[in-house]
PDB file of C-alpha atoms in Angstrom:
ATOM      1  CA  MET C   1       1.168   7.054 -11.161  1.00  0.00           C
ATOM      2  CA  SER C   2       0.592   6.520 -14.857  1.00  0.00           C
ATOM      3  CA  ARG C   3      -3.029   6.202 -15.967  1.00  0.00           C
ATOM      4  CA  ASP C   4      -2.410   3.956 -18.963  1.00  0.00           C
ATOM      5  CA  LEU C   5      -2.452   0.165 -19.002  1.00  0.00           C
ATOM      6  CA  GLY C   6       0.878  -0.326 -20.681  1.00  0.00           C
ATOM      7  CA  THR C   7       1.534  -1.911 -24.062  1.00  0.00           C
ATOM      8  CA  ALA C   8       1.331  -5.597 -23.084  1.00  0.00           C
ATOM      9  CA  LEU C   9      -1.849  -5.225 -21.032  1.00  0.00           C
ATOM     10  CA  SER C  10      -3.480  -3.081 -23.741  1.00  0.00           C
ATOM     11  CA  ARG C  11      -2.847  -5.864 -26.283  1.00  0.00           C
ATOM     12  CA  GLU C  12      -4.493  -8.407 -23.951  1.00  0.00           C
ATOM     13  CA  VAL C  13      -7.586  -6.227 -23.488  1.00  0.00           C
ATOM     14  CA  VAL C  14      -8.391  -6.191 -27.219  1.00  0.00           C
ATOM     15  CA  LYS C  15      -8.071  -9.975 -27.643  1.00  0.00           C
ATOM     16  CA  PRO C  16     -11.319 -11.983 -28.044  1.00  0.00           C
ATOM     17  CA  SER C  17     -10.640 -13.780 -24.760  1.00  0.00           C
ATOM     18  CA  LEU C  18      -9.560 -11.725 -21.735  1.00  0.00           C
ATOM     19  CA  ASN C  19      -8.567 -13.360 -18.432  1.00  0.00           C
ATOM     20  CA  PRO C  20      -8.099 -10.447 -16.031  1.00  0.00           C
ATOM     21  CA  PHE C  21      -7.069 -10.691 -12.400  1.00  0.00           C
ATOM     22  CA  PHE C  22      -6.598  -8.362  -9.461  1.00  0.00           C
ATOM     23  CA  ALA C  23      -3.871  -8.711  -6.879  1.00  0.00           C
ATOM     24  CA  VAL C  24      -3.551  -7.054  -3.474  1.00  0.00           C
ATOM     25  CA  GLU C  25      -0.354  -6.588  -1.508  1.00  0.00           C
ATOM     26  CA  LEU C  26      -0.250  -5.548   2.143  1.00  0.00           C
ATOM     27  CA  ALA C  27       3.271  -4.473   3.080  1.00  0.00           C
ATOM     28  CA  LEU C  28       3.103  -5.695   6.674  1.00  0.00           C
ATOM     29  CA  ASP C  29       6.053  -7.038   8.667  1.00  0.00           C
ATOM     30  CA  ASP C  30       5.001 -10.410   7.258  1.00  0.00           C
ATOM     31  CA  PRO C  31       3.720  -9.299   3.804  1.00  0.00           C
ATOM     32  CA  ILE C  32       0.379 -10.596   2.562  1.00  0.00           C
ATOM     33  CA  ARG C  33      -0.102 -11.084  -1.179  1.00  0.00           C
ATOM     34  CA  ALA C  34      -3.405 -12.351  -2.577  1.00  0.00           C
ATOM     35  CA  TRP C  35      -4.865 -12.579  -6.059  1.00  0.00           C
ATOM     36  CA  THR C  36      -8.285 -13.322  -7.548  1.00  0.00           C
ATOM     37  CA  GLY C  37      -7.611 -16.834  -8.702  1.00  0.00           C
ATOM     38  CA  ILE C  38      -7.095 -20.339  -7.401  1.00  0.00           C
ATOM     39  CA  GLY C  39      -3.716 -21.604  -6.249  1.00  0.00           C
ATOM     40  CA  GLU C  40      -0.436 -19.753  -6.298  1.00  0.00           C
ATOM     41  CA  LEU C  41       0.696 -17.213  -8.888  1.00  0.00           C
ATOM     42  CA  SER C  42       4.237 -15.901  -9.285  1.00  0.00           C
ATOM     43  CA  PHE C  43       5.073 -12.411 -10.489  1.00  0.00           C
ATOM     44  CA  GLY C  44       7.255  -9.566  -9.346  1.00  0.00           C
ATOM     45  CA  GLY C  45       9.567 -12.026  -7.630  1.00  0.00           C
ATOM     46  CA  HIS C  46       6.864 -13.037  -5.141  1.00  0.00           C
ATOM     47  CA  THR C  47       4.326 -15.816  -4.741  1.00  0.00           C
ATOM     48  CA  TRP C  48       0.734 -14.635  -4.488  1.00  0.00           C
ATOM     49  CA  LEU C  49      -1.911 -16.810  -2.802  1.00  0.00           C
ATOM     50  CA  GLY C  50      -5.205 -17.315  -4.595  1.00  0.00           C
ATOM     51  CA  THR C  51      -8.386 -16.399  -2.758  1.00  0.00           C
ATOM     52  CA  GLY C  52     -10.750 -17.652  -5.460  1.00  0.00           C
ATOM     53  CA  ALA C  53     -12.529 -14.325  -5.591  1.00  0.00           C
ATOM     54  CA  LEU C  54     -11.362 -10.981  -4.389  1.00  0.00           C
ATOM     55  CA  GLY C  55     -14.882 -10.002  -3.470  1.00  0.00           C
ATOM     56  CA  THR C  56     -15.310  -6.322  -4.141  1.00  0.00           C
ATOM     57  CA  VAL C  57     -13.163  -3.325  -4.962  1.00  0.00           C
ATOM     58  CA  SER C  58     -14.653   0.102  -4.341  1.00  0.00           C
ATOM     59  CA  GLY C  59     -14.425   2.723  -7.042  1.00  0.00           C
ATOM     60  CA  ILE C  60     -10.952   4.063  -7.629  1.00  0.00           C
ATOM     61  CA  GLY C  61     -10.694   7.662  -8.668  1.00  0.00           C
ATOM     62  CA  GLU C  62     -10.638  11.274  -7.584  1.00  0.00           C
ATOM     63  CA  ASP C  63     -13.176  13.738  -6.258  1.00  0.00           C
ATOM     64  CA  ALA C  64     -14.378  16.541  -8.496  1.00  0.00           C
ATOM     65  CA  ASP C  65     -11.801  18.869  -6.927  1.00  0.00           C
ATOM     66  CA  GLY C  66      -8.956  16.455  -7.751  1.00  0.00           C
ATOM     67  CA  ALA C  67      -8.577  15.103  -4.224  1.00  0.00           C
ATOM     68  CA  ALA C  68      -7.617  11.436  -4.071  1.00  0.00           C
ATOM     69  CA  THR C  69     -10.152   9.045  -2.586  1.00  0.00           C
ATOM     70  CA  GLY C  70      -9.601   5.908  -0.572  1.00  0.00           C
ATOM     71  CA  VAL C  71     -10.215   2.376  -1.738  1.00  0.00           C
ATOM     72  CA  SER C  72     -11.891  -0.539  -0.010  1.00  0.00           C
ATOM     73  CA  VAL C  73     -11.184  -4.165  -0.909  1.00  0.00           C
ATOM     74  CA  THR C  74     -13.043  -7.184   0.452  1.00  0.00           C
ATOM     75  CA  LEU C  75     -11.219 -10.498   0.403  1.00  0.00           C
ATOM     76  CA  SER C  76     -13.694 -13.334   0.818  1.00  0.00           C
ATOM     77  CA  GLY C  77     -13.486 -17.100   1.184  1.00  0.00           C
ATOM     78  CA  ILE C  78     -10.393 -16.973   3.377  1.00  0.00           C
ATOM     79  CA  ASP C  79      -9.399 -19.775   5.733  1.00  0.00           C
ATOM     80  CA  PRO C  80     -10.282 -18.801   9.356  1.00  0.00           C
ATOM     81  CA  SER C  81      -6.715 -19.548  10.487  1.00  0.00           C
ATOM     82  CA  PHE C  82      -5.684 -16.410   8.569  1.00  0.00           C
ATOM     83  CA  GLU C  83      -7.603 -14.148  10.991  1.00  0.00           C
ATOM     84  CA  ALA C  84      -5.207 -14.575  13.903  1.00  0.00           C
ATOM     85  CA  ASP C  85      -2.210 -13.856  11.675  1.00  0.00           C
ATOM     86  CA  LEU C  86      -3.721 -10.625  10.353  1.00  0.00           C
ATOM     87  CA  MET C  87      -4.955  -9.364  13.705  1.00  0.00           C
ATOM     88  CA  GLU C  88      -1.552  -9.936  15.357  1.00  0.00           C
ATOM     89  CA  GLN C  89       0.162  -7.608  12.902  1.00  0.00           C
ATOM     90  CA  ASP C  90       0.352  -3.846  13.080  1.00  0.00           C
ATOM     91  CA  TYR C  91      -1.414  -2.956   9.824  1.00  0.00           C
ATOM     92  CA  ARG C  92      -2.339   0.708  10.227  1.00  0.00           C
ATOM     93  CA  GLY C  93      -0.256   2.972   8.003  1.00  0.00           C
ATOM     94  CA  LYS C  94       1.418   0.069   6.194  1.00  0.00           C
ATOM     95  CA  GLY C  95       1.662  -0.042   2.416  1.00  0.00           C
ATOM     96  CA  PHE C  96      -1.271  -1.225   0.300  1.00  0.00           C
ATOM     97  CA  SER C  97      -1.024  -1.894  -3.439  1.00  0.00           C
ATOM     98  CA  LEU C  98      -3.704  -2.993  -5.905  1.00  0.00           C
ATOM     99  CA  TYR C  99      -2.628  -4.496  -9.241  1.00  0.00           C
ATOM    100  CA  VAL C 100      -4.468  -5.544 -12.390  1.00  0.00           C
ATOM    101  CA  GLY C 101      -3.139  -7.995 -14.943  1.00  0.00           C
ATOM    102  CA  ALA C 102      -4.104 -10.665 -17.457  1.00  0.00           C
ATOM    103  CA  LEU C 103      -3.487 -14.410 -17.463  1.00  0.00           C
ATOM    104  CA  ASP C 104      -2.725 -16.625 -20.441  1.00  0.00           C
ATOM    105  CA  GLU C 105      -5.456 -18.799 -21.977  1.00  0.00           C
ATOM    106  CA  ALA C 106      -4.608 -21.692 -19.626  1.00  0.00           C
ATOM    107  CA  PHE C 107      -5.053 -19.409 -16.572  1.00  0.00           C
ATOM    108  CA  LYS C 108      -1.599 -20.485 -15.332  1.00  0.00           C
ATOM    109  CA  THR C 109       0.863 -17.664 -15.976  1.00  0.00           C
ATOM    110  CA  VAL C 110       0.785 -13.900 -16.230  1.00  0.00           C
ATOM    111  CA  ALA C 111       0.427 -12.878 -19.884  1.00  0.00           C
ATOM    112  CA  ALA C 112       0.493  -9.128 -19.304  1.00  0.00           C
ATOM    113  CA  GLY C 113       0.988  -6.771 -16.437  1.00  0.00           C
ATOM    114  CA  PRO C 114       0.520  -6.623 -13.648  1.00  0.00           C
ATOM    115  CA  LYS C 115      -0.042  -2.905 -13.655  1.00  0.00           C
ATOM    116  CA  LEU C 116      -0.040  -1.001 -10.374  1.00  0.00           C
ATOM    117  CA  LEU C 117      -3.588   0.334 -10.266  1.00  0.00           C
ATOM    118  CA  TRP C 118      -3.625   2.056  -6.868  1.00  0.00           C
ATOM    119  CA  LYS C 119      -1.181   2.597  -4.002  1.00  0.00           C
ATOM    120  CA  GLY C 120      -1.761   3.940  -0.525  1.00  0.00           C
ATOM    121  CA  ARG C 121      -1.695   3.059   3.158  1.00  0.00           C
ATOM    122  CA  VAL C 122      -3.922   0.734   5.175  1.00  0.00           C
ATOM    123  CA  ASP C 123      -6.394   2.631   7.330  1.00  0.00           C
ATOM    124  CA  SER C 124      -8.500  -0.163   8.831  1.00  0.00           C
ATOM    125  CA  VAL C 125      -9.198  -3.876   8.639  1.00  0.00           C
ATOM    126  CA  GLU C 126     -12.616  -5.350   9.426  1.00  0.00           C
ATOM    127  CA  VAL C 127     -13.225  -9.098   9.733  1.00  0.00           C
ATOM    128  CA  GLN C 128     -16.598 -10.854   9.265  1.00  0.00           C
ATOM    129  CA  ASP C 129     -16.558 -14.338  10.805  1.00  0.00           C
ATOM    130  CA  GLY C 130     -18.350 -17.365   9.418  1.00  0.00           C
ATOM    131  CA  ASP C 131     -17.438 -20.705   7.833  1.00  0.00           C
ATOM    132  CA  THR C 132     -14.924 -18.649   5.886  1.00  0.00           C
ATOM    133  CA  LEU C 133     -13.647 -15.156   6.575  1.00  0.00           C
ATOM    134  CA  ALA C 134     -14.414 -11.981   4.709  1.00  0.00           C
ATOM    135  CA  ILE C 135     -11.832  -9.287   5.376  1.00  0.00           C
ATOM    136  CA  THR C 136     -12.496  -5.692   4.351  1.00  0.00           C
ATOM    137  CA  ILE C 137      -9.379  -3.571   4.030  1.00  0.00           C
ATOM    138  CA  THR C 138      -9.783   0.180   3.768  1.00  0.00           C
ATOM    139  CA  ALA C 139      -6.811   2.174   2.507  1.00  0.00           C
ATOM    140  CA  GLU C 140      -6.228   5.869   2.033  1.00  0.00           C
ATOM    141  CA  SER C 141      -4.170   7.615  -0.603  1.00  0.00           C
ATOM    142  CA  ARG C 142      -0.853   9.095   0.433  1.00  0.00           C
ATOM    143  CA  MET C 143      -2.101  12.352  -1.088  1.00  0.00           C
ATOM    144  CA  ARG C 144      -4.446  12.644   1.880  1.00  0.00           C
ATOM    145  CA  ASP C 145      -1.451  13.688   3.987  1.00  0.00           C
ATOM    146  CA  GLN C 146      -0.738  16.759   1.859  1.00  0.00           C
ATOM    147  CA  GLY C 147      -3.015  18.913   3.998  1.00  0.00           C
ATOM    148  CA  ARG C 148      -1.372  17.889   7.261  1.00  0.00           C
ATOM    149  CA  PRO C 149       1.185  20.257   8.745  1.00  0.00           C
ATOM    150  CA  ARG C 150       4.753  19.014   8.797  1.00  0.00           C
ATOM    151  CA  ILE C 151       6.183  19.311  12.273  1.00  0.00           C
ATOM    152  CA  ARG C 152       9.912  19.887  12.310  1.00  0.00           C
ATOM    153  CA  ARG C 153      11.967  20.485  15.431  1.00  0.00           C
ATOM    154  CA  TYR C 154      15.349  22.130  15.786  1.00  0.00           C
ATOM    155  CA  THR C 155      16.937  19.178  17.580  1.00  0.00           C
ATOM    156  CA  ASP C 156      20.010  17.056  16.995  1.00  0.00           C
ATOM    157  CA  GLN C 157      17.867  13.933  16.508  1.00  0.00           C
ATOM    158  CA  GLU C 158      15.657  15.597  13.883  1.00  0.00           C
ATOM    159  CA  GLN C 159      18.665  17.020  12.035  1.00  0.00           C
ATOM    160  CA  ARG C 160      20.447  13.634  11.950  1.00  0.00           C
ATOM    161  CA  ARG C 161      17.266  11.893  10.830  1.00  0.00           C
ATOM    162  CA  ARG C 162      16.957  14.258   7.891  1.00  0.00           C
ATOM    163  CA  PHE C 163      20.685  14.581   7.165  1.00  0.00           C
ATOM    164  CA  PRO C 164      22.720  11.601   8.464  1.00  0.00           C
ATOM    165  CA  GLY C 165      26.154  12.650   9.684  1.00  0.00           C
ATOM    166  CA  ASP C 166      25.199  16.337  10.088  1.00  0.00           C
ATOM    167  CA  ARG C 167      26.297  17.598  13.524  1.00  0.00           C
ATOM    168  CA  PHE C 168      24.987  21.183  13.354  1.00  0.00           C
ATOM    169  CA  PHE C 169      22.686  20.835  16.400  1.00  0.00           C
ATOM    170  CA  GLU C 170      24.952  18.457  18.356  1.00  0.00           C
ATOM    171  CA  TYR C 171      25.656  20.955  21.173  1.00  0.00           C
ATOM    172  CA  LEU C 172      22.298  22.717  21.131  1.00  0.00           C
ATOM    173  CA  THR C 173      21.122  21.305  24.483  1.00  0.00           C
ATOM    174  CA  GLN C 174      24.328  22.482  26.183  1.00  0.00           C
ATOM    175  CA  MET C 175      23.894  26.015  24.854  1.00  0.00           C
ATOM    176  CA  VAL C 176      20.422  26.611  26.302  1.00  0.00           C
ATOM    177  CA  GLU C 177      21.693  28.133  29.571  1.00  0.00           C
ATOM    178  CA  VAL C 178      24.816  29.828  28.178  1.00  0.00           C
ATOM    179  CA  SER C 179      25.013  33.613  28.413  1.00  0.00           C
ATOM    180  CA  ILE C 180      26.469  35.124  25.287  1.00  0.00           C
ATOM    181  CA  LEU C 181      27.709  38.705  25.292  1.00  0.00           C
ATOM    182  CA  TRP C 182      26.729  40.269  22.021  1.00  0.00           C
ATOM    183  CA  GLY C 183      27.794  43.575  20.515  1.00  0.00           C
ATOM    184  CA  LYS C 184      29.694  44.893  23.535  1.00  0.00           C
ATOM    185  CA  ALA C 185      32.220  47.581  22.578  1.00  0.00           C
TER     186      ALA C 185
END
């Protein structure tokens, strides 16, 4: 992922008046898109729902050894009816994206960006009840999986998953008990 802001967003940052926003996308079966403003905002071909304030975003960066760190985002001021919808969905391991952008002076349309700031997978979701909900979403970088061993099996299903149409292992299960005479003169 590029570490620069891009030309349009860089121009907005140096203006006397900057109207930044963050946006969060959870790639669930029923995707959730929220941004740090009021009302709806359209960009990227989607409508993003305003939460008024995103709450907090933990530090985004890397450890001293270059290992990617996770990110934690708290969405606050959410309607309590949203809780049931989120808890019914299978969120673990689903895509999580954090964007940054800038609005025009009227706070109505996107002037620059949005720039993908961080991308990973949802690890956990914690809900604090009250008059309004505060939802804390913790996500981990996909780089975290680099240390995990890749398990590959010599099966027909695994081969077809990796190479659709390949039939190399199609008869493997039938050959398990077959006696093969080898090197007999």
